[in-house]
Tab-separated table of C-alpha atoms and ligand atoms in Angstrom:
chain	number	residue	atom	x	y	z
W	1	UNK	CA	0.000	0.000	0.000
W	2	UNK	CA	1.602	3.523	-0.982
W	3	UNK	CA	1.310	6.609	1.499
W	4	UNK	CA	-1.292	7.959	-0.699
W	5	UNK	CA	-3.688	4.942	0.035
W	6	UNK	CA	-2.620	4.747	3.228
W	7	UNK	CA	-3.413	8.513	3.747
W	8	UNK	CA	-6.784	8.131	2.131
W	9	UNK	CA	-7.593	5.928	4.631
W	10	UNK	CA	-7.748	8.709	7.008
W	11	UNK	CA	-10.812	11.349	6.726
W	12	UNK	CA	-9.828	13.085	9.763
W	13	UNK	CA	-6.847	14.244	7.417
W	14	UNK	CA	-8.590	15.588	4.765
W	15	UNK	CA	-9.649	19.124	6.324
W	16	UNK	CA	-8.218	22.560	6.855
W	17	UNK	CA	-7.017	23.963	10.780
W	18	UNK	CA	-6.708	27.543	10.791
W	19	UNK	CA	-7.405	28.359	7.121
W	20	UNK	CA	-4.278	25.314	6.244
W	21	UNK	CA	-3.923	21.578	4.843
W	22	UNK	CA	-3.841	19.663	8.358
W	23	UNK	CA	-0.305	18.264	9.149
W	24	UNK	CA	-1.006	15.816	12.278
W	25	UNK	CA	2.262	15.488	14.000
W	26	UNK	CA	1.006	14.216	17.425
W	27	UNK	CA	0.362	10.589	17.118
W	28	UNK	CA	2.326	9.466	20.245
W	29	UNK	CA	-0.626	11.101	22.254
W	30	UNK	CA	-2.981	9.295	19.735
W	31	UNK	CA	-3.077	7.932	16.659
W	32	UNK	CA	-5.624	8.730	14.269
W	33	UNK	CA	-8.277	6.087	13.233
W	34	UNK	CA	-8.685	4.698	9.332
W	35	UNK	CA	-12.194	4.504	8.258
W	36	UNK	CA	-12.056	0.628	8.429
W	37	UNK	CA	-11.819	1.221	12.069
W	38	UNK	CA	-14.696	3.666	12.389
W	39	UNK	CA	-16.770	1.375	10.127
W	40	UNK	CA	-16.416	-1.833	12.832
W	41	UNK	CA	-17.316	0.423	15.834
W	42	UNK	CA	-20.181	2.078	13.441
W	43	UNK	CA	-21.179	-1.671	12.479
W	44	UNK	CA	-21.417	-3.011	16.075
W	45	UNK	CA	-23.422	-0.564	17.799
W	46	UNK	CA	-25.783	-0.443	14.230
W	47	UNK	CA	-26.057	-3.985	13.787
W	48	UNK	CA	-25.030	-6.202	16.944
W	49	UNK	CA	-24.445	-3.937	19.775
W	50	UNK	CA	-24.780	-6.544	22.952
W	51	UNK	CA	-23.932	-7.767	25.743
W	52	UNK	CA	-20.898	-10.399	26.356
W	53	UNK	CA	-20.856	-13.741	27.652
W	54	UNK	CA	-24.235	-14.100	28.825
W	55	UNK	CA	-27.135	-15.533	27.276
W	56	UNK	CA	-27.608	-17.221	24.093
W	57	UNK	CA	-29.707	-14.851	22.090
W	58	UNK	CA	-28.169	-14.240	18.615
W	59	UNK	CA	-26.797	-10.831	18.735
W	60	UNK	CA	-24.873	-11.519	22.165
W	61	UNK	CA	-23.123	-14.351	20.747
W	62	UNK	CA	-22.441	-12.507	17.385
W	63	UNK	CA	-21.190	-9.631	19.900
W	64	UNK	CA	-19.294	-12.227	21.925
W	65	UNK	CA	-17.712	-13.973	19.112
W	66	UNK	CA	-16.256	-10.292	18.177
W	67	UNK	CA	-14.722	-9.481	21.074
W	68	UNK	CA	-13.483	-12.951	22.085
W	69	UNK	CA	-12.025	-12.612	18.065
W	70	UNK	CA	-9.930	-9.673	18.747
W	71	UNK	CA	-8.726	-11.300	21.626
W	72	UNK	CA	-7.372	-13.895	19.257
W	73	UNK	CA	-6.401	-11.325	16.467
W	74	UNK	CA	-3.905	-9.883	19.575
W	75	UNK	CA	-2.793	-12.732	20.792
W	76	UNK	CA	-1.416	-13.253	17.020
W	77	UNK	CA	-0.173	-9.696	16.672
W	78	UNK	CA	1.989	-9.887	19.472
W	79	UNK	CA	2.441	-13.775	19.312
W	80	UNK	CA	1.368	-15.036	22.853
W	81	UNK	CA	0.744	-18.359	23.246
W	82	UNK	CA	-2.696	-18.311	23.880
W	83	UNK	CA	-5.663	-15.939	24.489
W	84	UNK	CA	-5.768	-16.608	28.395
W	85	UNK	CA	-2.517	-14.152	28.260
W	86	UNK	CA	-4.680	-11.529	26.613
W	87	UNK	CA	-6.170	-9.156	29.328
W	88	UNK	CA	-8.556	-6.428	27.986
W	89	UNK	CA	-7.682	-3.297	29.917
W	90	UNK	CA	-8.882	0.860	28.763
W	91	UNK	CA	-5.217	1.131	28.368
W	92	UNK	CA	-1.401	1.021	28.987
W	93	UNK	CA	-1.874	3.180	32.638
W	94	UNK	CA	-4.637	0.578	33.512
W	95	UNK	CA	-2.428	-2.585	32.028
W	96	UNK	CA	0.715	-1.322	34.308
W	97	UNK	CA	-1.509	-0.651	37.453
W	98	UNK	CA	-2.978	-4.194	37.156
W	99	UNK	CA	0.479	-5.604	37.605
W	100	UNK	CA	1.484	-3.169	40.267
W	101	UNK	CA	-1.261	-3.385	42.153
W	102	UNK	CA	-1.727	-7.483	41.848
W	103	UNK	CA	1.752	-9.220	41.595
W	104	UNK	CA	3.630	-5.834	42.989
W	105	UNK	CA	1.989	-6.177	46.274
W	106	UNK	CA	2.154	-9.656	46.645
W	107	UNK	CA	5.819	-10.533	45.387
W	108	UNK	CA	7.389	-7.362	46.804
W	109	UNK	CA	8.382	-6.933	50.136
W	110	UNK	CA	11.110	-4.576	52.556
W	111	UNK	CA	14.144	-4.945	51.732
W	112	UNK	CA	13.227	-5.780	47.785
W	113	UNK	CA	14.039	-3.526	44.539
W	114	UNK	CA	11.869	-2.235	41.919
W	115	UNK	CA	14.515	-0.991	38.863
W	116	UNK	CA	12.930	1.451	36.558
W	117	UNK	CA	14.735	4.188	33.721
W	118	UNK	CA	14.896	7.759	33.965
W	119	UNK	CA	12.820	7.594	30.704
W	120	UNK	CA	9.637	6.092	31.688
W	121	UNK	CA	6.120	7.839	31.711
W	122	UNK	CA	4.118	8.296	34.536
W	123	UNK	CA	2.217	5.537	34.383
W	124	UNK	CA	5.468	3.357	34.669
W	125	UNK	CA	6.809	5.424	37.508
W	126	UNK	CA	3.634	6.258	39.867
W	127	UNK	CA	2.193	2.467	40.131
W	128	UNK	CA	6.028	1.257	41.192
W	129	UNK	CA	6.580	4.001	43.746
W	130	UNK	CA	2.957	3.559	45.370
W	131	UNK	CA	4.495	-0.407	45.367
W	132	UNK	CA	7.371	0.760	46.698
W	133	UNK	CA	5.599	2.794	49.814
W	134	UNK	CA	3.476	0.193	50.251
W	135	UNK	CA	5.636	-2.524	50.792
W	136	UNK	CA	8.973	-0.600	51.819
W	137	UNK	CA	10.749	-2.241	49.070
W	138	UNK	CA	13.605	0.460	47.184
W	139	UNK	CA	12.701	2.146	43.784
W	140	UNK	CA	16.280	2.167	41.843
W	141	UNK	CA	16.254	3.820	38.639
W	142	UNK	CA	19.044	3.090	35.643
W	143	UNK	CA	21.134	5.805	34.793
W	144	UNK	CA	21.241	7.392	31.237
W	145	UNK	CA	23.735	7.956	29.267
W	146	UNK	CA	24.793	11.769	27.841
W	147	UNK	CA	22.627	10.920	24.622
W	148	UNK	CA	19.597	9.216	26.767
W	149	UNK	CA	20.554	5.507	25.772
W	150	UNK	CA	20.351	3.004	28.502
W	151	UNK	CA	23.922	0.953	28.382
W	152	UNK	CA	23.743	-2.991	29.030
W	153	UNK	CA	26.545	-2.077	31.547
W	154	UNK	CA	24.228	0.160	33.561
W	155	UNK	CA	21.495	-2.308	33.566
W	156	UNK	CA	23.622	-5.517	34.921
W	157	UNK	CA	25.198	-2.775	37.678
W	158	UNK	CA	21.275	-1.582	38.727
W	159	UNK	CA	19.529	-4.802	38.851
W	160	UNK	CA	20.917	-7.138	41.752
W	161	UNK	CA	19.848	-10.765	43.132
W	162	UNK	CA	17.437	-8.268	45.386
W	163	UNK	CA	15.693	-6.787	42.157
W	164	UNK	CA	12.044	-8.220	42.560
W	165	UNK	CA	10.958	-6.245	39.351
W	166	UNK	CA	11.989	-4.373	36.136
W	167	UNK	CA	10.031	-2.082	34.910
W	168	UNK	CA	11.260	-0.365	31.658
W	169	UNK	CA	9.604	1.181	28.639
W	170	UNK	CA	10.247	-0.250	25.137
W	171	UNK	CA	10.210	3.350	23.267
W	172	UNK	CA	10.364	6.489	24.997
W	173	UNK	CA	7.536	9.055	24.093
W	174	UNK	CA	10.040	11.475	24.684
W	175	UNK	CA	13.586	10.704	23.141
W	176	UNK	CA	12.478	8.185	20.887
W	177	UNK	CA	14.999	5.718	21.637
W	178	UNK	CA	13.955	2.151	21.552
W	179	UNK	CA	15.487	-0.047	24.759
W	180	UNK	CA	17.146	-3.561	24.259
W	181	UNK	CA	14.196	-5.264	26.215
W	182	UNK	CA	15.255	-8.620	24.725
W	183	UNK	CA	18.691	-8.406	26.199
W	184	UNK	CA	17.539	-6.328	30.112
W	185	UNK	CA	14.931	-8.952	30.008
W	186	UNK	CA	17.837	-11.713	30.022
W	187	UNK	CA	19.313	-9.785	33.117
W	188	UNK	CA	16.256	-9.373	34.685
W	189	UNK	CA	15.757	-13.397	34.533
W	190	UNK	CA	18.913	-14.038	35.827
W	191	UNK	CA	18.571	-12.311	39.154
W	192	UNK	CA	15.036	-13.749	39.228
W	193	UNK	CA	13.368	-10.354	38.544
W	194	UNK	CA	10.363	-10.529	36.286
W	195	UNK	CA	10.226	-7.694	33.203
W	196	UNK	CA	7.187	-5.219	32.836
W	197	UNK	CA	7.257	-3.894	29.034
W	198	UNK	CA	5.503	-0.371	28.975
W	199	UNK	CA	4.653	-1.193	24.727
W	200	UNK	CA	2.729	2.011	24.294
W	201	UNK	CA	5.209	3.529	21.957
W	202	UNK	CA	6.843	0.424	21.336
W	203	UNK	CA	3.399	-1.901	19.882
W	204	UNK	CA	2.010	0.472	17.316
W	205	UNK	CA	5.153	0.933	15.405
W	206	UNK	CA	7.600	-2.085	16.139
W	207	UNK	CA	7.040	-5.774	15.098
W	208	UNK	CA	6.660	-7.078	19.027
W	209	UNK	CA	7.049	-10.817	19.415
W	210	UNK	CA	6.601	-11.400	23.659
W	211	UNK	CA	8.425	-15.095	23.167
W	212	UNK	CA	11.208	-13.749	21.459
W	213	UNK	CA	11.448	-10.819	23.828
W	214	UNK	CA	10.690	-12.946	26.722
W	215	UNK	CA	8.815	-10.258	29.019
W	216	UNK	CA	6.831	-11.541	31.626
W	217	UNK	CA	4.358	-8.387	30.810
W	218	UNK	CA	3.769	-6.253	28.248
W	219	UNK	CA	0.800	-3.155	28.484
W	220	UNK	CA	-0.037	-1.129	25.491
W	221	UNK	CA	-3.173	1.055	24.229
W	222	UNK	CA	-5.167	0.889	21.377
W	223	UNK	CA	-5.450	4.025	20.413
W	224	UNK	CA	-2.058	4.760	20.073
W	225	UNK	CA	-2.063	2.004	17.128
W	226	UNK	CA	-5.280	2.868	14.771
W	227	UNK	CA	-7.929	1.994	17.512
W	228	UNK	CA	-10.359	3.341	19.706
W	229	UNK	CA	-9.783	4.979	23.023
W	230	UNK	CA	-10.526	3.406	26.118
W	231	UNK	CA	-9.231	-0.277	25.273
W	232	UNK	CA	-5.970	-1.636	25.965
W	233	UNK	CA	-3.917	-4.924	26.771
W	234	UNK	CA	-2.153	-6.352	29.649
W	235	UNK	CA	0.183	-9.478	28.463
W	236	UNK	CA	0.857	-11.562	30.812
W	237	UNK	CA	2.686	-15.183	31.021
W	238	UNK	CA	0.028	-17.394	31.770
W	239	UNK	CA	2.072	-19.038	34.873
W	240	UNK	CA	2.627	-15.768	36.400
W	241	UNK	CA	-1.413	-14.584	35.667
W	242	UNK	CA	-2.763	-18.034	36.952
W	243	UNK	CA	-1.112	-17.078	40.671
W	244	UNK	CA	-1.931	-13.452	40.608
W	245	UNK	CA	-5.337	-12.041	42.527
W	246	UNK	CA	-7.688	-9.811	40.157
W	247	UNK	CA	-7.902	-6.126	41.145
W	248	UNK	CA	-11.113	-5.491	40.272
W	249	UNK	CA	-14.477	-7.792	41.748
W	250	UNK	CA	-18.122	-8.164	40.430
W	251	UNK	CA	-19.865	-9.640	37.486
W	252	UNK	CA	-18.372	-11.279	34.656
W	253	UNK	CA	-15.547	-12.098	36.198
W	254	UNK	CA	-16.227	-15.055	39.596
W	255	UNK	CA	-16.981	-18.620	39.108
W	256	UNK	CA	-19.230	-19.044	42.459
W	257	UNK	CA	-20.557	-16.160	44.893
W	258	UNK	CA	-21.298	-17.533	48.359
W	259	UNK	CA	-22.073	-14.981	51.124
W	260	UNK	CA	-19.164	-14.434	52.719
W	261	UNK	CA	-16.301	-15.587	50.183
W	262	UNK	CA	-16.423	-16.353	45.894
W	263	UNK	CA	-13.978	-17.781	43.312
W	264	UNK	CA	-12.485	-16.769	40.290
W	265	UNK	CA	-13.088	-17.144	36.682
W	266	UNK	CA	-10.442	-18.748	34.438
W	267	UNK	CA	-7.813	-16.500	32.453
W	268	UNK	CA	-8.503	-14.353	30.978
W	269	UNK	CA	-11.775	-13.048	32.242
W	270	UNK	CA	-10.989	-12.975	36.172
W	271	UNK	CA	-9.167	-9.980	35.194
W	272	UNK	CA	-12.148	-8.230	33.404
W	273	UNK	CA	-14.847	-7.622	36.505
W	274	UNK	CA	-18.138	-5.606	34.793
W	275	UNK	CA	-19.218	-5.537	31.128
W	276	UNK	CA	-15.850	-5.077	29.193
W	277	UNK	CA	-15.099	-2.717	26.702
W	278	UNK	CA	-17.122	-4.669	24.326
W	279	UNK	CA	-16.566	-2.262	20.714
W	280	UNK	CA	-13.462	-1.265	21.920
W	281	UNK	CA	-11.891	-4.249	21.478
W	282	UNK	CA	-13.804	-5.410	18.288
W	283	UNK	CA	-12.545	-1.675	17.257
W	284	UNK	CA	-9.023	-2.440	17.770
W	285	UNK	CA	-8.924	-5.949	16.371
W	286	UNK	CA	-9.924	-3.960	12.961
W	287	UNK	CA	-6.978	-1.617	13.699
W	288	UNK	CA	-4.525	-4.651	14.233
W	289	UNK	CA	-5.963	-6.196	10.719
W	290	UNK	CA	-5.309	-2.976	8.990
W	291	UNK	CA	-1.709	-2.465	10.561
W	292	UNK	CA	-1.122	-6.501	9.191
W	293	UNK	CA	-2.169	-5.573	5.873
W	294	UNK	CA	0.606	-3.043	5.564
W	295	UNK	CA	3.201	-4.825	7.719
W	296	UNK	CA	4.834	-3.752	11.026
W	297	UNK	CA	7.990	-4.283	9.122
W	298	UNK	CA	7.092	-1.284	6.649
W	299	UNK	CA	5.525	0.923	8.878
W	300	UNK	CA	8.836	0.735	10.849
W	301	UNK	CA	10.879	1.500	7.763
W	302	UNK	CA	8.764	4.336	6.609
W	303	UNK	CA	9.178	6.269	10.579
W	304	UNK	CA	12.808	5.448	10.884
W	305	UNK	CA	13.205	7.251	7.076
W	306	UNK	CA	10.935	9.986	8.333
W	307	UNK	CA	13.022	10.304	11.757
W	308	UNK	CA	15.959	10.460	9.219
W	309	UNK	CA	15.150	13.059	7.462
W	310	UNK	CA	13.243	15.348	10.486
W	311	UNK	CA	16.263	15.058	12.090
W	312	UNK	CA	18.514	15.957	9.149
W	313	UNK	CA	16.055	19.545	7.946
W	314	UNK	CA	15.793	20.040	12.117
W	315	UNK	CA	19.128	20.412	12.561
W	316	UNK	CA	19.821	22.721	10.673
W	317	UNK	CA	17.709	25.303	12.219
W	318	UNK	CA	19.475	27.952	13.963
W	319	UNK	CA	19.068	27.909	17.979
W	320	UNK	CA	17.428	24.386	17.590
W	321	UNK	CA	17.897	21.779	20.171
W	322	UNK	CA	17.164	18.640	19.653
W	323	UNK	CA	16.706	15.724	22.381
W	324	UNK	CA	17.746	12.372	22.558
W	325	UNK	CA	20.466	10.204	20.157
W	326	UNK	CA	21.050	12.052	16.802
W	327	UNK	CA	21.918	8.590	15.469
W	328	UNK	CA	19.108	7.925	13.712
W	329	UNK	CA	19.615	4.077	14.085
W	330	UNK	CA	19.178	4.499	17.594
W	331	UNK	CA	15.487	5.871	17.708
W	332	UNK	CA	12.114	5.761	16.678
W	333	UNK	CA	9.737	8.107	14.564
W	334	UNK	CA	9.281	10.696	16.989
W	335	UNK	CA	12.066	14.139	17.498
W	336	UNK	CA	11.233	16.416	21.030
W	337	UNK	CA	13.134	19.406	20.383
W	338	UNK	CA	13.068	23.595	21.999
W	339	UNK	CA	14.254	26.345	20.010
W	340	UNK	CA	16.058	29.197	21.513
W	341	UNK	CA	14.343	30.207	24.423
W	342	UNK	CA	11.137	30.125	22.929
W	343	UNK	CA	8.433	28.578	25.167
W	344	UNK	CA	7.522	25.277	23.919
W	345	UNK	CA	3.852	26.155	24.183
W	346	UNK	CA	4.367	29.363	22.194
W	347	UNK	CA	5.993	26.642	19.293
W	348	UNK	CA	2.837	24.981	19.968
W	349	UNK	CA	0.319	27.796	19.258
W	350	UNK	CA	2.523	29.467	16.104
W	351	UNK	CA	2.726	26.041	14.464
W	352	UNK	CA	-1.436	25.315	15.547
W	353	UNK	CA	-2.055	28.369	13.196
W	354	UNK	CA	-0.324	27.264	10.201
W	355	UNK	CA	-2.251	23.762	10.787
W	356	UNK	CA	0.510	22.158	12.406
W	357	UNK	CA	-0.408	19.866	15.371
W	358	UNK	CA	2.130	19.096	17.692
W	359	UNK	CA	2.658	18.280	21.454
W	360	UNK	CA	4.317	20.919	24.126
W	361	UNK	CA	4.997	20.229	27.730
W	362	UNK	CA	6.463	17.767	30.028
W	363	UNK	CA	5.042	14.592	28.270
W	364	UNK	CA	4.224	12.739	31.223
W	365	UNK	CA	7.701	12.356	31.851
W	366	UNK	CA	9.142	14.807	34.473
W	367	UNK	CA	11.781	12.917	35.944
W	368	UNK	CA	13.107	12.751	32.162
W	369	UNK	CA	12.339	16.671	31.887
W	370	UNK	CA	14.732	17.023	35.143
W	371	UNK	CA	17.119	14.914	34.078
W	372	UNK	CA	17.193	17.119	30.339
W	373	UNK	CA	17.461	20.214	31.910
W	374	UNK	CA	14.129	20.776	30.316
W	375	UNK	CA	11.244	22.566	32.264
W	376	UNK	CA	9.079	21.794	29.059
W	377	UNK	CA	10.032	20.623	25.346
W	378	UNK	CA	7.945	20.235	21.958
W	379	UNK	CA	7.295	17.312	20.075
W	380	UNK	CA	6.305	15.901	16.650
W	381	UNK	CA	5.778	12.326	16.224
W	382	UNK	CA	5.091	10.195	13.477
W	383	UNK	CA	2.982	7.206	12.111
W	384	UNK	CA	2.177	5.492	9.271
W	385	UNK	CA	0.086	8.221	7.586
W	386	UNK	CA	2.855	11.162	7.686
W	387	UNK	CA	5.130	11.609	4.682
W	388	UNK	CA	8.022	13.956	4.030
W	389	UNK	CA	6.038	17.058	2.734
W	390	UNK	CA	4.260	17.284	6.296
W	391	UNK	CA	8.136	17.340	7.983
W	392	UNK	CA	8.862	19.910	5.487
W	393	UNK	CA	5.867	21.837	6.731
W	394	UNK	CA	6.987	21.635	10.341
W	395	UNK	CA	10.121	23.149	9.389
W	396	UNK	CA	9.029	26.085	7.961
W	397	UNK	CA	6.351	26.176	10.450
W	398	UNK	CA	9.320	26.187	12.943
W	399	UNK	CA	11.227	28.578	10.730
W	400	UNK	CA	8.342	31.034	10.721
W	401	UNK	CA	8.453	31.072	14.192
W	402	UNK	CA	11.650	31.563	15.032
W	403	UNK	CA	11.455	34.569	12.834
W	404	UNK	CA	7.816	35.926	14.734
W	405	UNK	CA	9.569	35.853	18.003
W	406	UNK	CA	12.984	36.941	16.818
W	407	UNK	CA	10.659	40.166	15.776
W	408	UNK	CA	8.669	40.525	19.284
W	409	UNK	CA	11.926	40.399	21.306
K	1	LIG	N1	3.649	4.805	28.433
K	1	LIG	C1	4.171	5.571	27.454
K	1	LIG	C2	5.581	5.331	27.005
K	1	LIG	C3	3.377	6.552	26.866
K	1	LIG	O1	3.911	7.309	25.901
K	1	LIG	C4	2.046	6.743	27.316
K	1	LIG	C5	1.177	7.835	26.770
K	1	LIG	C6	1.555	5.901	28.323
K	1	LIG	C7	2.391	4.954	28.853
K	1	LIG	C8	0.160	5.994	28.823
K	1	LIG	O2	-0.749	5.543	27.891
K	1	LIG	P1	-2.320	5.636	28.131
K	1	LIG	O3	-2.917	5.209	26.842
K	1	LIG	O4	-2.645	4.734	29.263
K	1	LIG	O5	-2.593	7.081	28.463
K	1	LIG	N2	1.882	8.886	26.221
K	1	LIG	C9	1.421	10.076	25.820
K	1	LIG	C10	2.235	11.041	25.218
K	1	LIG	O6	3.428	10.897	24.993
K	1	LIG	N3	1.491	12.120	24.934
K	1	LIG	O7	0.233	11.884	25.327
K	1	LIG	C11	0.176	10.623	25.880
């Protein structure tokens, strides 16, 4: 499929912001959604909106049979071994909670380590510190190096026979480097640490393969990859999920209810207490069969050339500074960058009026914003629909503004 198919695919991208052609350049806040996406959720709640797992009447089961089919259609994207790994979630934050809040608690006690990165988002920080006050266990965090790469050296010197759980991201949303998860998970194993994967940057863009990586977990959102928002996955190896207490309790998700004690369902749905996020999920199995028809493998190729080249026409902007490896081998299809001293938020607003759309702030990330020297930074990011000429529009979007505020000061 070319970029002009692929693009065509996209409505939302088809319309004027501010009087100009829309150039989306914020997709690692969300992704936008093809039309064969909007068509499932607009097909469900038109033709067989229901409820799950209950009853035998014909639309429930054609409703159940979609959502227990994108459960399947995941399990093959990411290649678990079976759907009893696959936990429906309404996203990474939710996904990484589960496990902090389940096997954190239980497995973790004083005296223990929790090893995160200076790069992770919130949601990979907050649940492991709350773990870590809870259970009086240390949160140790591995050091970066000058161009915010993690070093294998780092990682064997941070995580000790003590280290209960790793915690580490796949891609940063910030410096767009992608982590050697494969090889920390390795490191993790052999101190008898278990690996959380934070995938949300990580799924949508990278071929992920949890037996080849070997994570114990792995949490990503759908709507960061083509889907809906509100649904998300929690991987888990079924051995570890099997011993692990659900977080949430009511219907859908107990065996037996006596009065004073109940039991579980089996994996997967003892993990999904209420009515689950029934078109969500059929919504992002249509994402995931759209992203398979192109091919993880191109959509990778075509960011890492777009990285290329934003980093390349970036660079050579006077008083620009841009964050995270310049190697473009090294990262992902995202650049955070500031220019001079102009607020990131002004960037923000100049580029919003030539129909740029970008991300300003702190990204989730402020331990990473400390550690950059950074009260604030700007972002583009990339996907599958974005081609050169929008990169060339951020540049002399970024050009334009450099010379308004060269002319106001
Ligand atoms: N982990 C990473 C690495 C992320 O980038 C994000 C969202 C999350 C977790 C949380 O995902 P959620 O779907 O549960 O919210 N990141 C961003 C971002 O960079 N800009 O907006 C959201």
């Amino acid at each position: 499929m070319n970029i002009k198919e692929i693009r065509s695919y996209f409505p939302i991208l088809d319309q004027e912001v501010n009087g100009q052609p829309l150039v989306y350049l914020d997709s690692a806040a969300t992704s936008q959604k093809p039309v064969q996406v909007i068509e499932a959720l607009n097909k469900y709640y038109r033709e067989y909106n229901s409820n799950v797992h209950r009853g035998v009447h014909t639309l429930g089961t054609r409703a159940t049979d979609g959502y227990e089919g994108a459960r399947e259609k995941v399990r093959k994207f990411i290649n678990a071994k079976s759907t009893k790994e696959i936990i429906f979630t309404k996203g990474t934050t939710e996904s990484i909670n589960t496990v902090a809040s389940s096997y954190g608690r239980a497995n973790v006690k004083e005296g223990d380590e929790i090893v995160i990165t200076y790069m992770e988002h919130h949601s990979n920080i907050i649940p492991w510190q709350q773990v870590a006050i809870h259970t009086g266990a240390t949160l140790k965090y591995i050091p970066l190096q000058e161009d915010g790469t993690i070093s294998l050296d780092d990682v064997k010197k941070t995580i000790t026979k003590n280290t209960k759980i790793v915690a580490v991201t796949l891609v940063s949303n910030v410096l767009g480097v992608v982590n050697p998860v494969k090889e920390i998970a390795k490191i993790a194993h052999e101190n008898g640490a278990v690996i959380v994967v934070d995938g949300a940057q990580g799924v949508p863009h990278l071929k992920v393969d949890v037996q080849d990586l070997d994570c114990d977990f792995l949490a990503f959102s759908g709507h960061k990859m083509c889907g809906p928002t509100g649904i998300g996955v929690l991987y888990g190896k079924k051995s570890l999920l099997e011993n692990m207490e659900p977080v949430q309790f009511g219907g859908e998700m107990i065996d037996f209810v006596n009065l004073y004690d109940s039991t579980w369902k089996e994996l997967p749905w003892k993990f999904e207490g209420g009515t689950p996020i029934i078109a969500g999920a059929i919504g992002l199995g249509a994402a995931i069969d759209f992203l398979e028809e192109i091919g993880l493998d191109a959509i990778a190729e075509h960011e890492h050339k777009l990285a290329a080249y934003a980093l390349e026409k970036m660079k050579d902007i006077n008083g620009m500074t841009i964050y995270g490896p310049h190697d473009p081998s090294k990262r992902a299809g995202l650049v955070t960058f500031n220019l001079d001293d102009v607020h990131p938020h002004d960037v923000a607003t100049v580029l919003d009026a030539e129909g740029i759309a970008v991300r300003a702030g702190h990204h989730c990330a402020q331990p990473l914003m400390k550690w950059l020297k950074a009260s604030a930074t700007a972002r583009a990011s990339f996907y599958l629909y974005n081609n050169e000429e929008d990169i060339d529009k951020l540049v002399e979007g970024l050009i334009k503004t450099k010379e308004y505020f060269s002319d106001v000061f």
